[in-house]
Amino acid sequence: MGSTAGVGMRMGMDDRERVIGDAVAFVRARTDIQPRAGIVLGSGLGAFADDVEGPVRVPFGEIPGFPDASIAGHAGTLTAGHVSGVPCIVMQGRFHRYEGHDAATTALPARLLVRMGIRVLVLTNAAGGIQRTLQPGDLMLIDDHINLTGANPLIGSVLEGETRFPDMSEPWDRELQRLAEDVAAGEGIPLRRGVYCALHGPSYETRAEVRMLERLGADAVGMSTVPEVLVARAAGVRVLGISLITNPAAGLAASPLDHDEVLEVGRRAADALRRLLRGVLAAGAASA
């Protein structure tokens, strides 16, 4: 089993290279897949991993430096194989700051994928809709983001392959967005576009906070995803982001917010997301 003592909760900056290297070596010893794409599946969206052909599955808790997954809807499994003929590694779940992890740990899966050689990182999440026209079950391309988590995994010494000051003027790849829109149109999948705001969590937002986020320009709000795009862009990896709108944000719905609702909407939207992701890969998203 991978040791998480002193790592899963508070990873020292001097330990990051060692932990990443150990994790990469562990995964490479279990699969000969040379991934061109990495996919991270958010809350309730793990069913896509069933589409991986010739899968090699590794529980997060066995990978050095990886904590066990602790949130419902996050299976906590790394699956390596092929999707639409593309060699991929799929992460069923992720780590969050609200679980008590530091920024380095939340970014560890993304750094593993980057070191494994991916060209494209696809990030999915469950989010609350702030834009009034967004409805539960909608898929939203992340066009831009606002980081209000108070954390950044790039703080500290610059790691191998990363740049000190990555340009974040276009963190979400425009070409990949156009490709996703073309696939969605061909599949008859409605696809919205908007700005994702990341907060620390785990509490949902107050009504006043939602009004503030709306004025700041956020269309959807969640508690993840930003650490991964920061790491990927620092390493020059292209990123596509898709939010599943699972509920209206606080104060916009008639009933209190509930995590079970998030998971149920994820199950209902699973087919559309699977078709979209398969189509994006088949259309050459991870090509050189």
CSV table of N, CA, C and O in Angstrom, one decimal, residues 130-205:
chain,number,residue,atom,x,y,z
A,130,ILE,N,-24.8,29.4,-11.3
A,130,ILE,CA,-25.0,30.8,-10.9
A,130,ILE,C,-25.7,31.5,-12.0
A,130,ILE,O,-26.7,32.3,-11.8
A,131,GLN,N,-25.3,31.4,-13.3
A,131,GLN,CA,-26.0,31.9,-14.4
A,131,GLN,C,-27.4,31.4,-14.4
A,131,GLN,O,-27.6,30.2,-14.4
A,132,ARG,N,-28.4,32.3,-14.5
A,132,ARG,CA,-29.8,31.9,-14.3
A,132,ARG,C,-30.3,31.0,-15.3
A,132,ARG,O,-31.3,30.3,-15.1
A,133,THR,N,-29.7,31.0,-16.5
A,133,THR,CA,-30.2,30.1,-17.6
A,133,THR,C,-29.6,28.7,-17.5
A,133,THR,O,-30.1,27.8,-18.2
A,134,LEU,N,-28.7,28.4,-16.6
A,134,LEU,CA,-28.1,27.1,-16.5
A,134,LEU,C,-29.1,26.2,-15.6
A,134,LEU,O,-29.6,26.7,-14.6
A,135,GLN,N,-29.3,25.0,-16.1
A,135,GLN,CA,-30.2,24.1,-15.4
A,135,GLN,C,-29.5,22.8,-15.0
A,135,GLN,O,-28.5,22.4,-15.6
A,136,PRO,N,-30.0,22.1,-14.0
A,136,PRO,CA,-29.4,20.9,-13.6
A,136,PRO,C,-29.4,19.9,-14.8
A,136,PRO,O,-30.4,19.7,-15.5
A,137,GLY,N,-28.2,19.3,-15.0
A,137,GLY,CA,-28.0,18.4,-16.1
A,137,GLY,C,-27.3,19.0,-17.3
A,137,GLY,O,-26.9,18.3,-18.2
A,138,ASP,N,-27.2,20.4,-17.3
A,138,ASP,CA,-26.5,21.0,-18.4
A,138,ASP,C,-25.0,20.7,-18.3
A,138,ASP,O,-24.4,20.6,-17.2
A,139,LEU,N,-24.3,20.6,-19.5
A,139,LEU,CA,-22.9,20.5,-19.6
A,139,LEU,C,-22.4,21.9,-20.0
A,139,LEU,O,-22.9,22.5,-20.9
A,140,MET,N,-21.4,22.4,-19.3
A,140,MET,CA,-20.8,23.7,-19.5
A,140,MET,C,-19.3,23.6,-19.8
A,140,MET,O,-18.6,23.1,-19.0
A,141,LEU,N,-18.9,24.1,-21.0
A,141,LEU,CA,-17.5,24.2,-21.3
A,141,LEU,C,-16.9,25.3,-20.4
A,141,LEU,O,-17.5,26.4,-20.3
A,142,ILE,N,-15.8,25.0,-19.7
A,142,ILE,CA,-15.2,26.1,-18.9
A,142,ILE,C,-14.4,27.0,-19.8
A,142,ILE,O,-13.4,26.6,-20.4
A,143,ASP,N,-14.9,28.2,-20.0
A,143,ASP,CA,-14.2,29.2,-20.9
A,143,ASP,C,-13.1,29.9,-20.1
A,143,ASP,O,-12.2,30.4,-20.8
A,144,ASP,N,-13.3,30.1,-18.8
A,144,ASP,CA,-12.3,30.8,-18.0
A,144,ASP,C,-12.6,30.4,-16.5
A,144,ASP,O,-13.6,29.8,-16.3
A,145,HIS,N,-11.8,30.8,-15.6
A,145,HIS,CA,-12.0,30.5,-14.2
A,145,HIS,C,-11.6,31.6,-13.3
A,145,HIS,O,-10.8,32.5,-13.7
A,146,ILE,N,-12.1,31.6,-12.1
A,146,ILE,CA,-11.8,32.5,-11.0
A,146,ILE,C,-11.3,31.6,-9.8
A,146,ILE,O,-12.1,30.7,-9.4
A,147,ASN,N,-10.1,31.9,-9.3
A,147,ASN,CA,-9.6,31.1,-8.2
A,147,ASN,C,-9.8,31.8,-6.9
A,147,ASN,O,-9.0,32.8,-6.6
A,148,LEU,N,-10.8,31.4,-6.1
A,148,LEU,CA,-11.0,32.0,-4.8
A,148,LEU,C,-10.7,31.0,-3.7
A,148,LEU,O,-11.3,31.1,-2.6
A,149,THR,N,-9.9,30.0,-4.0
A,149,THR,CA,-9.6,28.9,-3.0
A,149,THR,C,-8.6,29.4,-2.0
A,149,THR,O,-8.4,28.8,-0.9
A,150,GLY,N,-7.8,30.5,-2.3
A,150,GLY,CA,-6.7,30.9,-1.4
A,150,GLY,C,-5.5,30.1,-1.5
A,150,GLY,O,-4.6,30.2,-0.6
A,151,ALA,N,-5.4,29.2,-2.5
A,151,ALA,CA,-4.3,28.3,-2.6
A,151,ALA,C,-3.8,28.2,-4.1
A,151,ALA,O,-4.6,28.4,-5.0
A,152,ASN,N,-2.5,27.8,-4.2
A,152,ASN,CA,-2.0,27.6,-5.6
A,152,ASN,C,-0.9,26.6,-5.5
A,152,ASN,O,0.1,26.8,-4.7
A,153,PRO,N,-1.0,25.5,-6.2
A,153,PRO,CA,0.0,24.4,-6.1
A,153,PRO,C,1.4,24.7,-6.6
A,153,PRO,O,2.3,24.0,-6.5
A,154,LEU,N,1.5,25.9,-7.3
A,154,LEU,CA,2.8,26.3,-7.9
A,154,LEU,C,3.7,27.1,-6.9
A,154,LEU,O,4.8,27.3,-7.2
A,155,ILE,N,3.1,27.4,-5.7
A,155,ILE,CA,3.9,28.0,-4.7
A,155,ILE,C,5.0,27.1,-4.2
A,155,ILE,O,4.9,25.9,-4.0
A,156,GLY,N,6.2,27.7,-4.1
A,156,GLY,CA,7.4,26.9,-3.7
A,156,GLY,C,8.4,26.8,-4.8
A,156,GLY,O,8.3,27.5,-5.8
A,157,SER,N,9.4,26.0,-4.6
A,157,SER,CA,10.4,25.8,-5.7
A,157,SER,C,9.7,25.3,-7.0
A,157,SER,O,8.7,24.6,-6.9
A,158,VAL,N,10.3,25.7,-8.1
A,158,VAL,CA,9.8,25.3,-9.4
A,158,VAL,C,10.2,23.8,-9.7
A,158,VAL,O,11.3,23.5,-9.6
A,159,LEU,N,9.2,23.0,-10.0
A,159,LEU,CA,9.4,21.6,-10.2
A,159,LEU,C,9.8,21.4,-11.7
A,159,LEU,O,9.6,22.2,-12.6
A,160,GLU,N,10.4,20.2,-11.9
A,160,GLU,CA,10.9,19.8,-13.2
A,160,GLU,C,9.8,19.9,-14.2
A,160,GLU,O,8.7,19.4,-14.0
A,161,GLY,N,10.1,20.6,-15.3
A,161,GLY,CA,9.1,20.7,-16.4
A,161,GLY,C,8.1,21.8,-16.3
A,161,GLY,O,7.3,22.0,-17.2
A,162,GLU,N,8.1,22.5,-15.2
A,162,GLU,CA,7.1,23.6,-15.0
A,162,GLU,C,7.8,25.0,-15.0
A,162,GLU,O,9.0,25.1,-14.8
A,163,THR,N,7.0,26.0,-15.4
A,163,THR,CA,7.6,27.3,-15.4
A,163,THR,C,7.2,28.1,-14.2
A,163,THR,O,6.1,27.8,-13.6
A,164,ARG,N,7.9,29.1,-13.9
A,164,ARG,CA,7.7,29.9,-12.7
A,164,ARG,C,6.4,30.7,-12.8
A,164,ARG,O,5.6,30.8,-11.9
A,165,PHE,N,6.2,31.4,-13.9
A,165,PHE,CA,5.1,32.3,-14.1
A,165,PHE,C,4.3,31.9,-15.4
A,165,PHE,O,4.4,32.6,-16.4
A,166,PRO,N,3.5,30.9,-15.3
A,166,PRO,CA,2.7,30.5,-16.5
A,166,PRO,C,1.7,31.5,-16.8
A,166,PRO,O,1.1,32.1,-16.0
A,167,ASP,N,1.6,31.7,-18.1
A,167,ASP,CA,0.6,32.7,-18.7
A,167,ASP,C,-0.8,32.0,-18.5
A,167,ASP,O,-1.1,31.0,-19.0
A,168,MET,N,-1.7,32.7,-17.8
A,168,MET,CA,-3.0,32.2,-17.6
A,168,MET,C,-4.1,33.0,-18.3
A,168,MET,O,-5.3,33.0,-17.9
A,169,SER,N,-3.7,33.8,-19.3
A,169,SER,CA,-4.7,34.5,-20.1
A,169,SER,C,-5.6,33.6,-20.9
A,169,SER,O,-6.8,34.0,-21.1
A,170,GLU,N,-5.2,32.4,-21.2
A,170,GLU,CA,-6.0,31.5,-22.0
A,170,GLU,C,-5.7,30.1,-21.4
A,170,GLU,O,-5.2,29.2,-22.1
A,171,PRO,N,-6.1,29.8,-20.1
A,171,PRO,CA,-5.8,28.5,-19.6
A,171,PRO,C,-6.6,27.4,-20.2
A,171,PRO,O,-6.1,26.2,-20.2
A,172,TRP,N,-7.8,27.7,-20.7
A,172,TRP,CA,-8.6,26.6,-21.2
A,172,TRP,C,-8.5,26.7,-22.8
A,172,TRP,O,-8.9,27.7,-23.4
A,173,ASP,N,-8.0,25.7,-23.4
A,173,ASP,CA,-7.6,25.7,-24.8
A,173,ASP,C,-8.8,25.9,-25.7
A,173,ASP,O,-9.8,25.2,-25.7
A,174,ARG,N,-8.7,27.0,-26.5
A,174,ARG,CA,-9.7,27.4,-27.4
A,174,ARG,C,-10.0,26.3,-28.5
A,174,ARG,O,-11.1,26.1,-28.9
A,175,GLU,N,-8.9,25.8,-29.0
A,175,GLU,CA,-9.1,24.7,-30.1
A,175,GLU,C,-9.8,23.5,-29.6
A,175,GLU,O,-10.7,23.0,-30.2
A,176,LEU,N,-9.5,23.1,-28.4
A,176,LEU,CA,-10.2,22.0,-27.8
A,176,LEU,C,-11.7,22.3,-27.5
A,176,LEU,O,-12.5,21.5,-27.6
A,177,GLN,N,-11.9,23.6,-27.1
A,177,GLN,CA,-13.3,24.0,-26.9
A,177,GLN,C,-14.1,23.9,-28.2
A,177,GLN,O,-15.2,23.4,-28.3
A,178,ARG,N,-13.5,24.4,-29.3
A,178,ARG,CA,-14.2,24.3,-30.6
A,178,ARG,C,-14.4,22.8,-31.0
A,178,ARG,O,-15.5,22.5,-31.6
A,179,LEU,N,-13.4,22.0,-30.8
A,179,LEU,CA,-13.6,20.6,-31.1
A,179,LEU,C,-14.7,20.0,-30.3
A,179,LEU,O,-15.6,19.2,-30.8
A,180,ALA,N,-14.8,20.3,-29.0
A,180,ALA,CA,-15.9,19.8,-28.2
A,180,ALA,C,-17.2,20.3,-28.6
A,180,ALA,O,-18.2,19.5,-28.6
A,181,GLU,N,-17.3,21.5,-29.1
A,181,GLU,CA,-18.6,22.1,-29.6
A,181,GLU,C,-19.0,21.4,-30.8
A,181,GLU,O,-20.2,21.1,-31.0
A,182,ASP,N,-18.0,21.0,-31.7
A,182,ASP,CA,-18.4,20.3,-32.9
A,182,ASP,C,-18.9,18.9,-32.6
A,182,ASP,O,-19.9,18.5,-33.2
A,183,VAL,N,-18.2,18.2,-31.7
A,183,VAL,CA,-18.7,16.9,-31.3
A,183,VAL,C,-20.1,17.0,-30.7
A,183,VAL,O,-20.9,16.1,-31.0
A,184,ALA,N,-20.3,17.9,-29.8
A,184,ALA,CA,-21.6,18.0,-29.2
A,184,ALA,C,-22.7,18.3,-30.2
A,184,ALA,O,-23.8,17.7,-30.1
A,185,ALA,N,-22.4,19.1,-31.2
A,185,ALA,CA,-23.4,19.4,-32.2
A,185,ALA,C,-23.7,18.2,-33.0
A,185,ALA,O,-24.9,17.9,-33.3
A,186,GLY,N,-22.7,17.4,-33.3
A,186,GLY,CA,-22.9,16.2,-34.1
A,186,GLY,C,-23.7,15.1,-33.3
A,186,GLY,O,-24.4,14.3,-33.9
A,187,GLU,N,-23.5,15.1,-32.0
A,187,GLU,CA,-24.2,14.1,-31.1
A,187,GLU,C,-25.5,14.6,-30.6
A,187,GLU,O,-26.2,13.9,-29.9
A,188,GLY,N,-25.9,15.9,-30.9
A,188,GLY,CA,-27.1,16.4,-30.4
A,188,GLY,C,-27.1,16.7,-28.9
A,188,GLY,O,-28.1,16.6,-28.2
A,189,ILE,N,-25.9,17.0,-28.3
A,189,ILE,CA,-25.7,17.3,-26.9
A,189,ILE,C,-25.7,18.8,-26.7
A,189,ILE,O,-24.8,19.4,-27.2
A,190,PRO,N,-26.6,19.3,-26.0
A,190,PRO,CA,-26.5,20.8,-25.7
A,190,PRO,C,-25.3,21.0,-24.8
A,190,PRO,O,-25.0,20.3,-23.9
A,191,LEU,N,-24.6,22.1,-25.2
A,191,LEU,CA,-23.3,22.4,-24.5
A,191,LEU,C,-23.3,23.9,-24.3
A,191,LEU,O,-23.3,24.7,-25.3
A,192,ARG,N,-23.2,24.3,-23.1
A,192,ARG,CA,-23.1,25.7,-22.7
A,192,ARG,C,-21.7,26.1,-22.6
A,192,ARG,O,-20.8,25.3,-22.7
A,193,ARG,N,-21.4,27.4,-22.3
A,193,ARG,CA,-20.1,27.9,-22.1
A,193,ARG,C,-20.1,28.9,-20.9
A,193,ARG,O,-21.1,29.7,-20.8
A,194,GLY,N,-19.1,28.9,-20.0
A,194,GLY,CA,-19.1,29.9,-19.0
A,194,GLY,C,-17.9,29.9,-18.1
A,194,GLY,O,-16.9,29.1,-18.4
A,195,VAL,N,-17.9,30.7,-17.1
A,195,VAL,CA,-16.8,30.9,-16.2
A,195,VAL,C,-17.0,30.1,-14.9
A,195,VAL,O,-18.1,30.2,-14.3
A,196,TYR,N,-16.0,29.3,-14.5
A,196,TYR,CA,-16.1,28.5,-13.3
A,196,TYR,C,-15.3,29.2,-12.2
A,196,TYR,O,-14.2,29.6,-12.4
A,197,CYS,N,-16.0,29.2,-11.0
A,197,CYS,CA,-15.3,29.8,-9.9
A,197,CYS,C,-15.0,28.7,-8.9
A,197,CYS,O,-16.0,27.9,-8.5
A,198,ALA,N,-13.8,28.6,-8.4
A,198,ALA,CA,-13.4,27.6,-7.4
A,198,ALA,C,-13.3,28.2,-6.0
A,198,ALA,O,-12.6,29.2,-5.8
A,199,LEU,N,-14.1,27.7,-5.0
A,199,LEU,CA,-14.0,28.1,-3.6
A,199,LEU,C,-13.4,26.9,-2.8
A,199,LEU,O,-13.3,25.8,-3.3
A,200,HIS,N,-13.0,27.2,-1.6
A,200,HIS,CA,-12.4,26.2,-0.8
A,200,HIS,C,-13.3,25.1,-0.3
A,200,HIS,O,-13.0,23.9,-0.3
A,201,GLY,N,-14.6,25.4,0.1
A,201,GLY,CA,-15.5,24.4,0.6
A,201,GLY,C,-15.1,24.0,2.0
A,201,GLY,O,-14.2,24.6,2.6
A,202,PRO,N,-15.8,23.0,2.6
A,202,PRO,CA,-16.8,22.1,2.0
A,202,PRO,C,-18.2,22.7,2.1
A,202,PRO,O,-19.1,22.1,1.6
A,203,SER,N,-18.4,23.7,2.9
A,203,SER,CA,-19.8,24.3,3.0
A,203,SER,C,-20.2,24.9,1.6
A,203,SER,O,-19.4,25.4,0.9
A,204,TYR,N,-21.5,24.7,1.3
A,204,TYR,CA,-22.0,25.4,0.1
A,204,TYR,C,-22.0,26.9,0.4
A,204,TYR,O,-21.9,27.4,1.6
A,205,GLU,N,-22.2,27.7,-0.6
A,205,GLU,CA,-22.1,29.1,-0.5
A,205,GLU,C,-23.4,29.7,0.1
A,205,GLU,O,-24.5,29.1,0.0
